[in-house]
PDB file of C-alpha atoms in Angstrom:
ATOM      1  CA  UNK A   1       8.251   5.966 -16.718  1.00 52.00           C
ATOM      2  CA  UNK A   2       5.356   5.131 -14.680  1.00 58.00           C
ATOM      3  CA  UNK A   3       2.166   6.847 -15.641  1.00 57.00           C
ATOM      4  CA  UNK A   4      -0.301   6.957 -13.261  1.00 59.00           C
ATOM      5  CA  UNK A   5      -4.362   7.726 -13.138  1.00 68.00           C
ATOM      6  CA  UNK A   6      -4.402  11.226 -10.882  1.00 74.00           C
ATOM      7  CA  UNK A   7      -1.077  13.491 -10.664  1.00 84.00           C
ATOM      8  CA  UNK A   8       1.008  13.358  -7.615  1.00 86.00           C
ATOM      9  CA  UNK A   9       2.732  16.058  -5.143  1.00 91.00           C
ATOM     10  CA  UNK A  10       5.677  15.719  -3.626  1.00 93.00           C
ATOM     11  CA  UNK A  11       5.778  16.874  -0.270  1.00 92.00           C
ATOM     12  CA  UNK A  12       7.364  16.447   2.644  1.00 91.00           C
ATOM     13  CA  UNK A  13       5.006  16.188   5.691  1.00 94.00           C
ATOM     14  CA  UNK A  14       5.481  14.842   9.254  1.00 95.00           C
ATOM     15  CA  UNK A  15       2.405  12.082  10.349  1.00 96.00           C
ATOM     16  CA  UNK A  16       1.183   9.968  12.771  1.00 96.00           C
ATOM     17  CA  UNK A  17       0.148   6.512  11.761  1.00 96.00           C
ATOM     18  CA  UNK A  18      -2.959   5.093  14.249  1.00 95.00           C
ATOM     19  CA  UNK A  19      -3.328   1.584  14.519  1.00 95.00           C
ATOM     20  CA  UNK A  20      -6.621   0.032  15.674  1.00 93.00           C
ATOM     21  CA  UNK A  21      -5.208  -0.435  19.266  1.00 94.00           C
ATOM     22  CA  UNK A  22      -4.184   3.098  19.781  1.00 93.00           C
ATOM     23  CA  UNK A  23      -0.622   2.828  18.989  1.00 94.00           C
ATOM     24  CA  UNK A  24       1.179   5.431  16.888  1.00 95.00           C
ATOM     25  CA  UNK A  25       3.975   5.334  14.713  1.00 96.00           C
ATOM     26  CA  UNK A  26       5.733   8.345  13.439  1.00 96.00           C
ATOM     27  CA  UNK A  27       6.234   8.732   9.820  1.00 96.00           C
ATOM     28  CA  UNK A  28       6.310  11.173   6.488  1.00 96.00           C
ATOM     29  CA  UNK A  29       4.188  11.475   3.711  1.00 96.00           C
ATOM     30  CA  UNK A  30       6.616  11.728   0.591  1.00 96.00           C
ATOM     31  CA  UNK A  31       3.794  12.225  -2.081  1.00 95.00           C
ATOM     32  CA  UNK A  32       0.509  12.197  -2.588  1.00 94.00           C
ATOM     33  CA  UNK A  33      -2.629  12.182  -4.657  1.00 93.00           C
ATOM     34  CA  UNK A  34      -6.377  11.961  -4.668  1.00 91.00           C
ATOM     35  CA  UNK A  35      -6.406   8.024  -4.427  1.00 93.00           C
ATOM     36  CA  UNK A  36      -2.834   7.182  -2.834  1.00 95.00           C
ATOM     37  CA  UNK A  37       0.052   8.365  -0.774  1.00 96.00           C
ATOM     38  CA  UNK A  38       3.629   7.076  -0.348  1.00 97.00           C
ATOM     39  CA  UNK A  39       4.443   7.196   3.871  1.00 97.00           C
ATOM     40  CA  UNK A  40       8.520   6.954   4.272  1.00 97.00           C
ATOM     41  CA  UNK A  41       8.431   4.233   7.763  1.00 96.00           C
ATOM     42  CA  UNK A  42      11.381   2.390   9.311  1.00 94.00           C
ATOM     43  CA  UNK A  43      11.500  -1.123   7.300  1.00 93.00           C
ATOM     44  CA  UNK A  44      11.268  -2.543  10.701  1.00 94.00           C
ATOM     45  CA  UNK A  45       7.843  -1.621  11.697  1.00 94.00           C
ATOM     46  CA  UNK A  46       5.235  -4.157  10.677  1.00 94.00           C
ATOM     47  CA  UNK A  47       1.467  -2.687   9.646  1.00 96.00           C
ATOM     48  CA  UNK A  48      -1.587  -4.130   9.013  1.00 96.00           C
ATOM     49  CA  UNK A  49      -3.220  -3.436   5.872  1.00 97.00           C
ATOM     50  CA  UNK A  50      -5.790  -1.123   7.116  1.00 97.00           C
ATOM     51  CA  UNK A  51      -4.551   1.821   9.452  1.00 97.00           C
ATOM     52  CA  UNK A  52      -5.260   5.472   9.553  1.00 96.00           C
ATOM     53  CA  UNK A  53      -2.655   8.571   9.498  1.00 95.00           C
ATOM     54  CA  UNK A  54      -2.869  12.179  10.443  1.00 95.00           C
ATOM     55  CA  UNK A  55      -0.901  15.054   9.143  1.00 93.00           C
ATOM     56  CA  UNK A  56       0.421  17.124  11.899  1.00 92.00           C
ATOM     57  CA  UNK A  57      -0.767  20.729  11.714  1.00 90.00           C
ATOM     58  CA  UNK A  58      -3.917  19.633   9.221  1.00 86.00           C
ATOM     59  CA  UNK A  59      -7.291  18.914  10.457  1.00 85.00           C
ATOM     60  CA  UNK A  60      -8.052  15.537   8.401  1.00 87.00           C
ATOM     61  CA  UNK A  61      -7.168  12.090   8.556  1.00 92.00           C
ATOM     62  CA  UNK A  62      -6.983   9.466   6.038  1.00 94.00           C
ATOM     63  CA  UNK A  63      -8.189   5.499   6.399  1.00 96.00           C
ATOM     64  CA  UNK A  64      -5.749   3.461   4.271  1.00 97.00           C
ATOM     65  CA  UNK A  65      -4.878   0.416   2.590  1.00 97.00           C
ATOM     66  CA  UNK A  66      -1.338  -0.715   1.906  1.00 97.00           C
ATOM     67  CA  UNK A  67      -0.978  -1.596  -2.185  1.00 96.00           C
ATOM     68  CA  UNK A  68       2.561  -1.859  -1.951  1.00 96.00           C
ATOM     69  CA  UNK A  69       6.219  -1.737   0.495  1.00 97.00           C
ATOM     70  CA  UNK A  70       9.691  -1.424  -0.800  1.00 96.00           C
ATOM     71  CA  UNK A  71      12.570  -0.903   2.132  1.00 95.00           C
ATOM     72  CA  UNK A  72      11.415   2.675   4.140  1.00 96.00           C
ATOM     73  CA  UNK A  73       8.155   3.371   2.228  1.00 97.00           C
ATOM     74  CA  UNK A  74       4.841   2.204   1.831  1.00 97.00           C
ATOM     75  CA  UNK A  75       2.374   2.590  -0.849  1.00 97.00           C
ATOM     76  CA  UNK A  76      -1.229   3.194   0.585  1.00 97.00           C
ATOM     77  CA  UNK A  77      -4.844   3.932  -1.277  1.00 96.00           C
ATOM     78  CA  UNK A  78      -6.999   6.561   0.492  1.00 95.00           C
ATOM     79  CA  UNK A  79     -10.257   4.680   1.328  1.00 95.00           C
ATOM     80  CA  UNK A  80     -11.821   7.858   3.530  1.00 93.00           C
ATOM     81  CA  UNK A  81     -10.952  10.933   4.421  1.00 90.00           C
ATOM     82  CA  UNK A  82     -12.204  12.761   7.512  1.00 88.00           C
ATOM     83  CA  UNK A  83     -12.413  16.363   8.736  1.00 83.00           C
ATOM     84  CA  UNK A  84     -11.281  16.324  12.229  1.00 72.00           C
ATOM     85  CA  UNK A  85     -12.963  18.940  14.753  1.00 73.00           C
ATOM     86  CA  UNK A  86     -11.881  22.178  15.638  1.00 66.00           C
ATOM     87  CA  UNK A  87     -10.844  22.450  19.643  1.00 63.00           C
ATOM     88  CA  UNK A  88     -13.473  24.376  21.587  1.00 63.00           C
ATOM     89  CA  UNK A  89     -12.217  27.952  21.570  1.00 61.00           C
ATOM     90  CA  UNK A  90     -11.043  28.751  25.346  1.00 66.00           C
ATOM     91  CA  UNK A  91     -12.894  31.909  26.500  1.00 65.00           C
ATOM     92  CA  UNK A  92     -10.933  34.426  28.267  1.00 62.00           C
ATOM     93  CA  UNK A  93     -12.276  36.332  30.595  1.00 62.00           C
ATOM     94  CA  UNK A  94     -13.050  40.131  29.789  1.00 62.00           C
ATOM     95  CA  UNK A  95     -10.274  42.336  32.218  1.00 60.00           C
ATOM     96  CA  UNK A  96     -11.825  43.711  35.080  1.00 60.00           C
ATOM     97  CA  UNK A  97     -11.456  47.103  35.004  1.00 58.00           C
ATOM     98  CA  UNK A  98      -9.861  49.045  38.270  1.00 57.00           C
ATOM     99  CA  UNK A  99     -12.497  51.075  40.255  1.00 57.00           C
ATOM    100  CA  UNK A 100     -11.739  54.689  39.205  1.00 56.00           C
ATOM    101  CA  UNK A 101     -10.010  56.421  42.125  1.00 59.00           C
ATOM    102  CA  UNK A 102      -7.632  53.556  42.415  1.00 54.00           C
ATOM    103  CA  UNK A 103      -6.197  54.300  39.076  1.00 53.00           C
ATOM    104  CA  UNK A 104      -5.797  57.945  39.749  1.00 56.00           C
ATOM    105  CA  UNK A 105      -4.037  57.810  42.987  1.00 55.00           C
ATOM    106  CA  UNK A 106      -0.193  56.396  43.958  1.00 59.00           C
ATOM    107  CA  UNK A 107       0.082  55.411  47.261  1.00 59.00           C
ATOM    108  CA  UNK A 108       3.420  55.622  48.887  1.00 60.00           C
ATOM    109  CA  UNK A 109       5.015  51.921  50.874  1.00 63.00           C
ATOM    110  CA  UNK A 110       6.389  51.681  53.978  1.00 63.00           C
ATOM    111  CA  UNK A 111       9.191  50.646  54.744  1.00 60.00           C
ATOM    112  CA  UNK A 112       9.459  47.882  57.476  1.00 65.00           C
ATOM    113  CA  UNK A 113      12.629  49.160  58.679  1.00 64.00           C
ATOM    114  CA  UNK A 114      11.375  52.544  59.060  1.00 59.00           C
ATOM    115  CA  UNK A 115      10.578  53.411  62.716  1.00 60.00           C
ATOM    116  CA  UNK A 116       6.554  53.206  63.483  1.00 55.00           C
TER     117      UNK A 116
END
């Protein structure tokens, strides 16, 4: 049995790893604690030893460093984490309201094969 400093939680969470030239790799964080996270990546994707990933659907993202890689995962130590921002809220316009005798009063169509 391992034992280990901090505990760590299993989860199950789709990420994106960024590497310093803008690329992103796909991956899953399979556990994770407050020093260290195991990703699940292809074998066949090589990393540097410093990237950062993002959780999709949270609003941080970590700055790593790989400790270890067996097969599909790698063991990484959190350096920093960092609160992403919040989008601007879009504005919507307020309705404009109808002037008041349009509301109150149907008005009938013609019909362009009626006779004029």
């Amino acid at each position: 049995m391992i034992t280990r400093a901090e505990e760590r939680r299993e989860t199950n969470w789709i990420a994106m790893i960024r590497l310093a030239d803008g690329t992103e790799i796909p991956c899953t964080v399979k556990d994770v604690s407050k020093s260290g996270a195991r990703l699940g990546v292809p074998s066949k994707i090589e990393l540097p030893d410093h990237f950062k990933f993002k959780v999709l659907g949270r609003d941080f993202v970590c700055a790593v460093k790989v400790a270890w890689r067996r097969g599909e995962y790698v063991g990484v130590t959190i350096e920093q984490v960092g609160k992403l921002k919040q989008p601007a809220a879009k504005e919507t316009p307020e309705p404009t309201a109808a002037p008041p005798e349009a509301s109150n009063t149907i008005q009938a169509r013609r019909s362009r094969f009626a006779e004029r």
